[in-house]
Every structure is written in C-alpha cells, then in structure tokens.
C-alpha cells in the first residue's frame, strides 16, 4: 500500500511538472505587451527610477538603454500595443506593487481611443502578462467582461497553439542571450522615408476624450497623487497624425495644465528632437531605431534636468542596465551593417565592429574589375595576399585565421551558438552554408557573411557583384 502511495505521488509530481512545462511552451509570448510585463516582475524591487507606460509608441519609441548611456537613469518600458488608458491604469497599478519610481511618464497617443472595448487580440496582449490578482481580474473585466474566466485561466485561449510552436517557445527568453536584461524596449528596424512631418502648429482647438478614456486618464492622475509620485504626460512624434487626433492631444494638454502635470507634445517639437522624416520613421505611426535614439536622448536630458535622478552607472546593482545598453548598442550596429549596400562603407563598418564578429569573405570569379580599390580595403581587413591574387575564402574576426585559397581543396566548419557554418573551396568553386542554407550571393565578386557572437545571431550575408558595379545582392 505504501509503495502504491509513493508511486502515485511520484506519478502526480511528474505529471504536474510535464503540464507546467507544456503550459510554459504553449503560453503566449508577445513582445508587444506580455513579455515586458513578465520581465518586469524579474527586476530588482526598488531599482527602477523612471517608469514609461503606454502603447507601442512607448516600447518602440523610448529606449531605456539610451537613458542609461546618456544619464545613468534606470528606466523601464511597461507597455502594450494599442493599449487603451484603462489597461495603462492597471499596468501602472500593478507596477507600483513592486517598484517605487521617482517619475512616471505616460505616453498618451491612445487617448484617441473612442471605443469602450478594443479587439480581443489586444486585450490578450495587455492583460496576459500580469500575475494573477484582483487587479488582473479587474483589468480583464473592464476590457472584455464576457471573457473573464477564460482570460483569467489563460490556457483556454492559447491551448491550440501547438501548430505555431517554434524552437524559441522552448528556449529561455525566446533564445535571446541578453533577454533577461531587457527593459521592455522593442524597436522597429525598418525605414520609410517621408518628405516632411505633419505640421500641427495651426491646430489650436481641442476635442473631448471619449468618456471611458477620460475616466481612466483621471484615475491615473488620482493614483499618482495618492502615491505622491511625479507624473509626466507625453505624445510621441509620428508622421501620420491628423487634426482630429491633435485636438484630443490638445485636450490632454489642458487637463495636464489644470493638474500641474508637465506635458511634452513631441508633434510640436520636431526641430528640438532633430527628427529627419527621410531617415527616422519606421512607418507613419512609429519612429525607427534612429528616431528612437533622438527621442530617448531628449528625454534623458529633460528628465535629468527636471528631477533628482541618480546616475547609477558603475553601480554593480544596476549591471543589467549596463548589459541591456551593450545589447542594444550591438543590435543597432548590426542593423546599420545590414542596411549598408555600398561595398566600401560596408567593409568599413565591418572593420569598426569586428570585435564581436566572425566574418567570411569569399572572392569569387573575376572579383576585381580594376575600377575600385578592392585589394587595398580587403587587405586592411586581414585578407592575405594569396587570396587577393587567387580568389578563395578568408575567415576573420573572433574565430578567424582560416585561409582557403582558390584553386585548392579545403574546408572549415565552425560551431556557433545559433547554428553551424560550413565553408568549402574546391578548385574554382566555393560553398558557404549556414544553418543548412547556401549564403553565396554572387559568382563574380565579393561574398561576405557576418556572425555576431554577442547577440549569437547571423547579422547578414551579402554579395557585391563585380559585373554590375559591385551592386549589393541579398
């Protein structure tokens, strides 16, 4: 009897462990609301001096890494896509159980929300990351009153995700080696050029917020007063703003003035930010990583000038902010390399950042058309004379040193954290295979593959076609 009881206990324990693991794999992991809240709970209590709240205009437009690098400010983006003010209120309320920030900044683009209930997918994004509590139940109730029970349980909503599962669902922090240090920021690494930003200088009238939105805006103000924490309202800059939206933002500014709350409307501050509509927008609604840097630098200086915020740089307690800053600095450098399509500037960027890279340079066919200083630049990157003369492959950077001259047979296999890289030279032919895919882009020119060991990711694989003026081939 005793053995049966022990066996049953062991079985139930194993079953519970298996179910917990399956639930962990199946649960939703959206970076636009759920993951930032889950990671927020991992922050050291009392470590965050500035909390940013709001919608995607918060987590895509404000980079805590820049505030850290500029002023040593410990900040965090706690936001969700299309987040209405009622969800912002409950995110704020939840955050104050764990942190006592010196300043709370609320981005108010979603003050334009006119509906009482938004689409279910956004409600999931803006509630599922919260720990079970009375406040989570209330956040769900005011968002989707007909779905309280399945949303509280969670599993009924995401149990059918088995067809969507990927390796990232089973990896800690979705496989990001620095994911634990994240501060809620998720940038947009795309660019859409515009001729100009929208001019809102002539829009002086105001328009009322929808009743539910104004109710929760005033609840946010009341909560900040009750907690005795300074509140700042801001509007992120975006190219697609229209007059009716600006009129609502004007009303937000009036309410802020009535309550003595600083109000930063960045749609009236393009010049102060130095925004360039040709380079700084991801699309009409959001900044890209370049624009984010400009807005974040402005906020860093403004906050440091107006509030008593400690500079925590050099304090080991805040090591995760240092790691996060290094992570985004490297990711931005990787993105710049990915975007560069000129062979000379590409190789110059590669040489400036090679400290974390392993790179493969393959010279194929008639790679030097005699019109550009190819050999000189490649020599500066360490490509040996025999490869410059015969073609072939040179592997440089952290795992560098391998030389596979053209005309001979040779191979090299490198094992990286993300995948394996196999390089072969046989006679006049070359093969560069990463994660089972060929990365050779041109048969006559320069092929370059770059792997970053810091982010444990393939940065780019490109070719520069000598027959077509070294046009970049992806």
Short mmCIF file of C-alpha atoms in Angstrom, two decimals:
data_model
loop_
_atom_site.label_atom_id
_atom_site.label_comp_id
_atom_site.label_asym_id
_atom_site.label_seq_id
_atom_site.Cartn_x
_atom_site.Cartn_y
_atom_site.Cartn_z
CA UNK A 1 0.00 0.00 0.00
CA UNK A 2 2.81 2.35 0.97
CA UNK A 3 4.66 1.60 -2.30
CA UNK A 4 1.48 2.33 -4.31
CA UNK A 5 1.03 5.62 -2.49
CA UNK A 6 4.65 6.62 -3.15
CA UNK A 7 4.26 5.62 -6.79
CA UNK A 8 1.09 7.68 -7.11
CA UNK A 9 2.78 10.73 -5.56
CA UNK A 10 5.75 10.38 -7.92
CA UNK A 11 3.40 10.00 -10.91
CA UNK A 12 1.40 13.07 -9.95
CA UNK A 13 4.57 15.09 -9.40
CA UNK A 14 5.91 14.08 -12.83
CA UNK A 15 2.55 14.80 -14.46
CA UNK A 16 2.38 18.22 -12.80
CA UNK A 17 5.92 19.01 -13.95
CA UNK A 18 5.11 17.95 -17.51
CA UNK A 19 1.92 20.03 -17.58
CA UNK A 20 3.79 23.04 -16.21
CA UNK A 21 6.43 22.68 -18.91
CA UNK A 22 3.81 22.29 -21.64
CA UNK A 23 1.93 25.33 -20.35
CA UNK A 24 5.18 27.30 -20.38
CA UNK A 25 5.73 26.33 -24.02
CA UNK A 26 2.13 26.97 -25.11
CA UNK A 27 1.59 30.28 -23.33
CA UNK A 28 1.59 33.41 -25.44
CA UNK A 29 4.87 35.34 -25.56
CA UNK A 30 4.13 38.54 -27.44
CA UNK A 31 6.81 41.17 -27.13
CA UNK A 32 4.18 43.89 -27.58
CA UNK A 33 2.76 43.64 -24.06
CA UNK A 34 3.04 40.20 -22.46
CA UNK A 35 6.82 39.70 -22.31
CA UNK A 36 7.61 43.21 -20.98
CA UNK A 37 5.22 42.64 -18.08
CA UNK A 38 6.66 39.19 -17.32
CA UNK A 39 10.21 40.56 -17.41
CA UNK A 40 9.16 43.48 -15.23
CA UNK A 41 8.50 41.05 -12.39
CA UNK A 42 12.14 39.93 -12.61
CA UNK A 43 13.51 43.43 -11.95
CA UNK A 44 15.13 44.02 -8.57
CA UNK A 45 12.48 45.65 -6.30
CA UNK A 46 13.04 49.38 -5.94
CA UNK A 47 15.61 49.55 -8.77
CA UNK A 48 13.62 51.49 -11.39
CA UNK A 49 13.70 55.28 -11.13
CA UNK A 50 11.62 56.12 -14.23
CA UNK A 51 8.69 54.07 -15.49
CA UNK A 52 7.35 54.61 -19.01
CA UNK A 53 3.79 53.46 -19.73
CA UNK A 54 1.52 53.40 -22.78
CA UNK A 55 1.15 51.75 -26.16
CA UNK A 56 3.59 50.71 -28.90
CA UNK A 57 4.60 54.38 -29.05
CA UNK A 58 6.27 53.69 -25.73
CA UNK A 59 8.05 50.38 -26.26
CA UNK A 60 9.06 51.15 -29.87
CA UNK A 61 9.94 54.83 -29.41
CA UNK A 62 11.65 55.05 -26.00
CA UNK A 63 14.89 53.15 -25.43
CA UNK A 64 15.90 52.80 -21.75
CA UNK A 65 19.42 51.88 -22.93
CA UNK A 66 19.87 55.43 -24.26
CA UNK A 67 18.70 56.98 -20.97
CA UNK A 68 21.23 54.76 -19.22
CA UNK A 69 24.10 55.65 -21.54
CA UNK A 70 23.31 59.38 -21.51
CA UNK A 71 22.49 59.98 -17.83
CA UNK A 72 22.73 56.68 -15.95
CA UNK A 73 18.94 56.63 -15.47
CA UNK A 74 17.38 53.26 -14.62
CA UNK A 75 14.13 53.14 -16.58
CA UNK A 76 11.69 50.58 -17.94
CA UNK A 77 9.04 50.47 -20.71
CA UNK A 78 5.88 48.78 -19.44
CA UNK A 79 3.51 49.00 -22.37
CA UNK A 80 1.36 47.08 -24.85
CA UNK A 81 0.26 47.52 -28.44
CA UNK A 82 -2.82 49.75 -28.92
CA UNK A 83 -3.08 49.85 -25.13
CA UNK A 84 -6.15 51.84 -24.05
CA UNK A 85 -5.91 54.03 -20.97
CA UNK A 86 -7.80 51.55 -18.79
CA UNK A 87 -5.11 48.93 -19.39
CA UNK A 88 -2.41 51.55 -18.85
CA UNK A 89 -4.03 52.34 -15.49
CA UNK A 90 -3.87 48.69 -14.40
CA UNK A 91 -0.30 48.28 -15.68
CA UNK A 92 0.64 51.28 -13.57
CA UNK A 93 -1.23 49.98 -10.55
CA UNK A 94 0.43 46.58 -10.89
CA UNK A 95 3.91 48.09 -11.27
CA UNK A 96 3.61 50.08 -8.04
CA UNK A 97 3.33 46.85 -6.08
CA UNK A 98 6.97 46.13 -6.97
CA UNK A 99 8.64 49.46 -7.73
CA UNK A 100 8.59 52.99 -6.31
CA UNK A 101 9.69 55.10 -9.26
CA UNK A 102 10.75 58.71 -8.83
CA UNK A 103 8.89 59.66 -12.03
CA UNK A 104 6.09 58.04 -14.02
CA UNK A 105 5.87 59.01 -17.70
CA UNK A 106 2.66 58.15 -19.57
CA UNK A 107 2.64 58.24 -23.38
CA UNK A 108 -0.89 59.29 -24.39
CA UNK A 109 -1.29 58.55 -28.11
CA UNK A 110 -4.07 56.08 -27.26
CA UNK A 111 -6.07 58.85 -25.62
CA UNK A 112 -7.65 58.92 -29.09
CA UNK A 113 -9.39 55.59 -28.35
CA UNK A 114 -13.13 56.14 -28.79
CA UNK A 115 -14.33 52.57 -28.18
CA UNK A 116 -15.28 51.12 -24.82
CA UNK A 117 -13.82 47.73 -25.78
CA UNK A 118 -10.99 47.07 -28.22
CA UNK A 119 -10.35 43.90 -30.23
CA UNK A 120 -9.83 40.70 -28.25
CA UNK A 121 -6.28 40.13 -29.50
CA UNK A 122 -5.16 43.44 -27.99
CA UNK A 123 -6.91 42.66 -24.73
CA UNK A 124 -4.91 39.43 -24.55
CA UNK A 125 -1.70 41.37 -25.20
CA UNK A 126 -2.49 43.90 -22.48
CA UNK A 127 -3.60 41.53 -19.70
CA UNK A 128 -1.99 38.09 -20.07
CA UNK A 129 1.43 39.14 -18.79
CA UNK A 130 0.04 40.18 -15.41
CA UNK A 131 0.28 37.88 -12.40
CA UNK A 132 -3.00 36.56 -11.08
CA UNK A 133 -4.52 39.10 -8.74
CA UNK A 134 -7.67 41.08 -8.09
CA UNK A 135 -6.25 43.84 -10.30
CA UNK A 136 -5.69 41.46 -13.21
CA UNK A 137 -9.26 40.26 -12.92
CA UNK A 138 -10.47 43.84 -12.86
CA UNK A 139 -8.28 44.73 -15.87
CA UNK A 140 -9.87 41.86 -17.82
CA UNK A 141 -13.37 42.75 -16.64
CA UNK A 142 -13.18 46.35 -17.87
CA UNK A 143 -11.61 45.14 -21.14
CA UNK A 144 -13.75 42.13 -22.08
CA UNK A 145 -16.48 41.42 -19.48
CA UNK A 146 -17.81 38.39 -21.38
CA UNK A 147 -14.46 36.57 -21.28
CA UNK A 148 -13.40 36.94 -17.66
CA UNK A 149 -12.97 33.23 -16.82
CA UNK A 150 -11.07 32.04 -19.95
CA UNK A 151 -8.84 35.13 -19.85
CA UNK A 152 -8.04 34.65 -16.17
CA UNK A 153 -7.20 30.98 -16.78
CA UNK A 154 -5.29 31.76 -19.99
CA UNK A 155 -4.97 28.17 -21.20
CA UNK A 156 -8.41 28.05 -22.90
CA UNK A 157 -7.23 30.94 -25.11
CA UNK A 158 -3.84 29.56 -26.17
CA UNK A 159 -4.22 25.76 -25.85
CA UNK A 160 -4.42 25.29 -29.64
CA UNK A 161 -1.04 26.93 -30.30
CA UNK A 162 0.68 23.59 -30.93
CA UNK A 163 0.76 24.24 -34.69
CA UNK A 164 2.57 27.55 -34.10
CA UNK A 165 5.27 26.35 -31.71
CA UNK A 166 8.89 27.01 -32.63
CA UNK A 167 12.25 26.39 -31.02
CA UNK A 168 12.01 29.83 -29.40
CA UNK A 169 8.96 28.70 -27.39
CA UNK A 170 11.14 26.21 -25.53
CA UNK A 171 14.15 28.49 -25.01
CA UNK A 172 14.67 30.86 -22.09
CA UNK A 173 13.86 34.45 -23.14
CA UNK A 174 13.00 33.10 -26.60
CA UNK A 175 16.66 32.32 -27.21
CA UNK A 176 17.92 35.87 -26.73
CA UNK A 177 21.21 35.58 -24.76
CA UNK A 178 20.60 39.01 -23.21
CA UNK A 179 16.82 38.75 -22.92
CA UNK A 180 16.91 38.63 -19.14
CA UNK A 181 18.41 42.14 -19.10
CA UNK A 182 15.66 43.58 -21.34
CA UNK A 183 13.93 46.74 -20.16
CA UNK A 184 10.79 46.41 -22.27
CA UNK A 185 12.03 48.12 -25.46
CA UNK A 186 11.35 46.53 -28.85
CA UNK A 187 12.48 48.72 -31.78
CA UNK A 188 11.43 48.79 -35.40
CA UNK A 189 14.37 48.07 -37.67
CA UNK A 190 12.76 49.34 -40.86
CA UNK A 191 12.75 52.73 -42.57
CA UNK A 192 10.12 54.53 -44.60
CA UNK A 193 11.10 57.91 -45.99
CA UNK A 194 8.71 60.88 -45.96
CA UNK A 195 9.10 64.34 -47.43
CA UNK A 196 8.02 66.03 -44.22
CA UNK A 197 6.42 65.60 -40.83
CA UNK A 198 2.81 66.70 -40.34
CA UNK A 199 2.53 70.34 -39.28
CA UNK A 200 0.20 70.62 -36.30
CA UNK A 201 1.19 74.19 -35.35
CA UNK A 202 -2.08 75.60 -36.67
CA UNK A 203 -4.30 73.17 -34.72
CA UNK A 204 -5.22 75.10 -31.58
CA UNK A 205 -8.73 73.88 -30.81
CA UNK A 206 -9.32 70.92 -28.52
CA UNK A 207 -11.72 67.98 -28.56
CA UNK A 208 -13.01 65.91 -25.67
CA UNK A 209 -11.74 62.43 -24.99
CA UNK A 210 -14.24 59.57 -25.13
CA UNK A 211 -15.85 59.18 -21.67
CA UNK A 212 -14.11 55.91 -20.77
CA UNK A 213 -10.72 57.21 -21.87
CA UNK A 214 -11.08 60.41 -19.84
CA UNK A 215 -12.31 58.42 -16.83
CA UNK A 216 -9.12 56.37 -16.78
CA UNK A 217 -6.89 59.35 -17.54
CA UNK A 218 -8.25 60.98 -14.40
CA UNK A 219 -7.82 57.72 -12.47
CA UNK A 220 -4.16 57.72 -13.50
CA UNK A 221 -3.81 61.28 -12.21
CA UNK A 222 -5.54 60.40 -8.93
CA UNK A 223 -3.33 57.34 -8.42
CA UNK A 224 -0.15 59.35 -8.97
CA UNK A 225 -1.33 61.93 -6.43
CA UNK A 226 -2.21 59.23 -3.92
CA UNK A 227 1.20 57.60 -4.32
CA UNK A 228 2.90 61.03 -4.32
CA UNK A 229 4.89 60.21 -7.46
CA UNK A 230 5.52 62.92 -10.10
CA UNK A 231 3.63 62.30 -13.33
CA UNK A 232 4.62 63.37 -16.85
CA UNK A 233 2.40 63.15 -19.93
CA UNK A 234 3.87 62.94 -23.42
CA UNK A 235 2.85 62.36 -27.03
CA UNK A 236 5.38 60.53 -29.22
CA UNK A 237 6.02 62.08 -32.64
CA UNK A 238 4.52 60.38 -35.65
CA UNK A 239 4.21 61.38 -39.27
CA UNK A 240 0.64 60.18 -39.78
CA UNK A 241 -1.03 62.38 -37.16
CA UNK A 242 -4.28 64.08 -38.26
CA UNK A 243 -6.01 67.19 -36.94
CA UNK A 244 -8.74 65.36 -35.02
CA UNK A 245 -6.08 63.44 -33.09
CA UNK A 246 -4.11 66.61 -32.34
CA UNK A 247 -7.29 68.19 -30.97
CA UNK A 248 -7.62 65.34 -28.47
CA UNK A 249 -3.96 65.73 -27.54
CA UNK A 250 -4.61 69.44 -27.02
CA UNK A 251 -7.32 68.49 -24.54
CA UNK A 252 -4.85 66.17 -22.77
CA UNK A 253 -2.53 69.18 -22.52
CA UNK A 254 -5.32 71.27 -20.99
CA UNK A 255 -6.05 68.60 -18.39
CA UNK A 256 -2.34 68.32 -17.65
CA UNK A 257 -2.09 72.10 -17.16
CA UNK A 258 -5.10 72.06 -14.83
CA UNK A 259 -3.42 69.35 -12.74
CA UNK A 260 0.10 70.83 -12.83
CA UNK A 261 1.48 67.92 -14.86
CA UNK A 262 4.29 68.50 -17.39
CA UNK A 263 3.09 67.79 -20.93
CA UNK A 264 5.52 67.07 -23.77
CA UNK A 265 3.81 67.06 -27.17
CA UNK A 266 6.57 65.94 -29.48
CA UNK A 267 4.41 66.51 -32.56
CA UNK A 268 5.14 70.18 -31.87
CA UNK A 269 8.84 69.58 -31.15
CA UNK A 270 10.28 68.03 -34.31
CA UNK A 271 13.08 70.59 -34.54
CA UNK A 272 14.06 70.17 -30.87
CA UNK A 273 14.44 66.43 -31.50
CA UNK A 274 16.25 66.91 -34.80
CA UNK A 275 13.91 64.43 -36.49
CA UNK A 276 14.55 63.69 -40.15
CA UNK A 277 11.45 62.32 -41.92
CA UNK A 278 13.69 60.79 -44.58
CA UNK A 279 15.57 58.54 -42.15
CA UNK A 280 13.89 58.40 -38.72
CA UNK A 281 10.46 56.86 -39.31
CA UNK A 282 9.61 53.15 -39.44
CA UNK A 283 6.22 54.00 -40.90
CA UNK A 284 3.62 56.71 -40.40
CA UNK A 285 2.89 55.77 -36.78
CA UNK A 286 6.28 54.94 -35.26
CA UNK A 287 9.89 56.01 -35.11
CA UNK A 288 12.56 53.57 -36.23
CA UNK A 289 15.68 52.88 -34.18
CA UNK A 290 17.37 56.07 -35.39
CA UNK A 291 14.41 58.24 -34.45
CA UNK A 292 14.09 56.40 -31.16
CA UNK A 293 17.66 57.37 -30.31
CA UNK A 294 16.84 61.05 -30.83
CA UNK A 295 13.67 60.99 -28.74
CA UNK A 296 15.32 58.96 -25.98
CA UNK A 297 18.31 61.31 -25.79
CA UNK A 298 15.99 64.28 -25.43
CA UNK A 299 14.03 62.53 -22.67
CA UNK A 300 17.24 61.59 -20.87
CA UNK A 301 18.40 65.18 -20.73
CA UNK A 302 14.98 66.58 -19.88
CA UNK A 303 14.37 64.12 -17.04
CA UNK A 304 17.86 64.59 -15.61
CA UNK A 305 17.37 68.37 -15.65
CA UNK A 306 13.93 68.39 -14.05
CA UNK A 307 14.10 65.59 -11.46
CA UNK A 308 16.54 64.38 -8.85
CA UNK A 309 17.58 61.16 -10.56
CA UNK A 310 20.73 59.30 -9.54
CA UNK A 311 23.36 58.33 -12.08
CA UNK A 312 23.70 54.59 -11.44
CA UNK A 313 26.46 53.91 -13.95
CA UNK A 314 29.25 51.95 -12.32
CA UNK A 315 26.95 50.56 -9.62
CA UNK A 316 27.05 46.76 -9.78
CA UNK A 317 23.46 46.64 -8.53
CA UNK A 318 22.43 48.02 -11.92
CA UNK A 319 24.54 45.68 -14.03
CA UNK A 320 21.51 44.57 -16.04
CA UNK A 321 21.07 48.12 -17.37
CA UNK A 322 24.70 48.09 -18.49
CA UNK A 323 24.14 44.74 -20.23
CA UNK A 324 20.94 45.99 -21.83
CA UNK A 325 22.73 49.08 -23.15
CA UNK A 326 25.52 46.96 -24.62
CA UNK A 327 22.93 44.65 -26.18
CA UNK A 328 21.03 47.41 -27.99
CA UNK A 329 24.22 49.21 -29.00
CA UNK A 330 25.36 46.00 -30.69
CA UNK A 331 21.97 45.32 -32.28
CA UNK A 332 21.91 48.86 -33.68
CA UNK A 333 25.42 48.36 -35.10
CA UNK A 334 24.30 45.08 -36.65
CA UNK A 335 21.30 46.81 -38.21
CA UNK A 336 23.48 49.55 -39.68
CA UNK A 337 25.67 46.88 -41.27
CA UNK A 338 22.61 45.08 -42.62
CA UNK A 339 21.28 48.28 -44.21
CA UNK A 340 24.56 49.31 -45.87
CA UNK A 341 24.63 48.46 -49.59
CA UNK A 342 27.84 50.13 -50.70
CA UNK A 343 30.79 47.72 -50.70
CA UNK A 344 33.31 50.24 -49.35
CA UNK A 345 31.13 51.56 -46.49
CA UNK A 346 30.04 48.02 -45.67
CA UNK A 347 33.62 46.83 -45.24
CA UNK A 348 34.48 49.96 -43.24
CA UNK A 349 31.60 49.30 -40.83
CA UNK A 350 32.71 45.68 -40.59
CA UNK A 351 36.23 46.72 -39.61
CA UNK A 352 34.88 49.12 -36.95
CA UNK A 353 32.80 46.42 -35.26
CA UNK A 354 34.81 43.26 -35.84
CA UNK A 355 35.43 42.79 -32.10
CA UNK A 356 32.29 40.67 -31.72
CA UNK A 357 32.14 39.25 -35.25
CA UNK A 358 33.33 36.23 -37.14
CA UNK A 359 33.19 37.05 -40.83
CA UNK A 360 33.70 35.09 -44.02
CA UNK A 361 34.97 36.92 -47.08
CA UNK A 362 34.81 34.94 -50.30
CA UNK A 363 36.31 36.24 -53.55
CA UNK A 364 34.69 34.51 -56.49
CA UNK A 365 35.31 34.62 -60.23
CA UNK A 366 36.54 37.94 -61.63
CA UNK A 367 36.00 39.64 -58.30
CA UNK A 368 38.22 42.68 -59.04
CA UNK A 369 37.11 44.65 -62.08
CA UNK A 370 40.02 47.07 -61.69
CA UNK A 371 37.81 50.09 -61.15
CA UNK A 372 37.79 50.13 -57.32
CA UNK A 373 40.49 49.83 -54.59
CA UNK A 374 39.21 46.37 -53.68
CA UNK A 375 42.53 44.79 -52.79
CA UNK A 376 43.62 47.68 -50.58
CA UNK A 377 40.46 47.67 -48.48
CA UNK A 378 40.35 43.88 -48.17
CA UNK A 379 44.00 43.82 -47.15
CA UNK A 380 43.16 46.18 -44.26
CA UNK A 381 40.61 43.62 -43.08
CA UNK A 382 43.29 40.97 -42.96
CA UNK A 383 42.65 39.16 -46.25
CA UNK A 384 46.04 37.63 -47.17
CA UNK A 385 47.85 38.23 -50.43
CA UNK A 386 47.34 34.68 -51.70
CA UNK A 387 43.54 35.06 -51.53
CA UNK A 388 43.68 38.52 -53.09
CA UNK A 389 45.68 37.04 -56.01
CA UNK A 390 43.95 33.65 -56.43
CA UNK A 391 40.50 34.24 -55.00
CA UNK A 392 39.16 31.92 -52.32
CA UNK A 393 37.99 32.42 -48.76
CA UNK A 394 39.30 34.22 -45.69
CA UNK A 395 37.67 33.84 -42.25
CA UNK A 396 38.40 36.75 -39.91
CA UNK A 397 37.26 38.10 -36.57
CA UNK A 398 36.87 36.12 -33.34
CA UNK A 399 37.06 32.69 -34.97
CA UNK A 400 39.28 33.95 -37.74
CA UNK A 401 42.57 32.86 -39.19
CA UNK A 402 41.41 30.27 -41.70
CA UNK A 403 42.63 30.78 -45.26
CA UNK A 404 41.24 28.70 -48.14
CA UNK A 405 42.93 29.89 -51.37
CA UNK A 406 41.19 29.43 -54.68
CA UNK A 407 42.37 26.63 -56.91
CA UNK A 408 42.94 24.24 -53.99
CA UNK A 409 40.66 21.98 -51.99
CA UNK A 410 39.85 22.88 -48.40
CA UNK A 411 37.04 23.20 -45.90
CA UNK A 412 36.23 24.60 -42.48
CA UNK A 413 33.34 24.02 -40.07
CA UNK A 414 32.62 26.50 -37.27
CA UNK A 415 30.17 25.70 -34.49
CA UNK A 416 28.28 28.78 -33.33
CA UNK A 417 25.68 29.10 -30.59
CA UNK A 418 22.88 29.71 -33.11
CA UNK A 419 23.93 27.24 -35.82
CA UNK A 420 26.91 25.77 -37.67
CA UNK A 421 28.80 27.39 -40.52
CA UNK A 422 30.45 25.25 -43.21
CA UNK A 423 32.82 26.74 -45.77
CA UNK A 424 34.33 24.79 -48.66
CA UNK A 425 36.65 25.61 -51.54
CA UNK A 426 37.13 23.12 -54.34
CA UNK A 427 39.10 24.31 -57.35
CA UNK A 428 37.36 27.45 -58.54
CA UNK A 429 34.15 26.74 -56.66
CA UNK A 430 33.07 27.93 -53.22
CA UNK A 431 30.36 26.92 -50.79
CA UNK A 432 29.20 28.88 -47.74
CA UNK A 433 26.40 27.14 -45.84
CA UNK A 434 24.84 28.47 -42.62
CA UNK A 435 22.03 26.63 -40.86
CA UNK A 436 21.63 24.39 -43.89
CA UNK A 437 21.17 27.28 -46.34
CA UNK A 438 23.60 28.44 -49.01
CA UNK A 439 24.73 32.01 -48.39
CA UNK A 440 26.78 32.52 -51.56
CA UNK A 441 25.25 35.55 -53.29
CA UNK A 442 27.41 36.24 -56.37
CA UNK A 443 29.65 34.16 -58.63
CA UNK A 444 31.75 37.16 -59.67
CA UNK A 445 32.54 39.47 -56.82
CA UNK A 446 32.80 39.67 -53.05
CA UNK A 447 30.69 37.50 -50.76
CA UNK A 448 30.54 38.39 -47.07
CA UNK A 449 28.84 36.55 -44.21
CA UNK A 450 28.89 38.09 -40.71
CA UNK A 451 28.04 36.30 -37.46
CA UNK A 452 27.79 38.23 -34.16
CA UNK A 453 28.88 36.32 -31.06
CA UNK A 454 27.47 38.90 -28.64
CA UNK A 455 23.87 38.55 -29.87
CA UNK A 456 24.51 34.96 -31.05
CA UNK A 457 22.95 35.66 -34.42
CA UNK A 458 23.66 35.84 -38.13
CA UNK A 459 23.92 39.54 -38.93
CA UNK A 460 23.92 39.39 -42.71
CA UNK A 461 25.12 37.55 -45.80
CA UNK A 462 25.59 39.71 -48.88
CA UNK A 463 27.36 39.77 -52.21
CA UNK A 464 28.83 42.66 -54.18
CA UNK A 465 28.58 41.85 -57.88
CA UNK A 466 31.71 42.97 -59.78
CA UNK A 467 29.95 42.62 -63.15
CA UNK A 468 27.37 45.22 -62.13
CA UNK A 469 29.50 47.85 -60.43
CA UNK A 470 29.56 45.98 -57.12
CA UNK A 471 25.82 46.20 -56.69
CA UNK A 472 24.73 44.70 -53.38
CA UNK A 473 23.00 41.31 -53.65
CA UNK A 474 20.99 39.93 -50.70
#
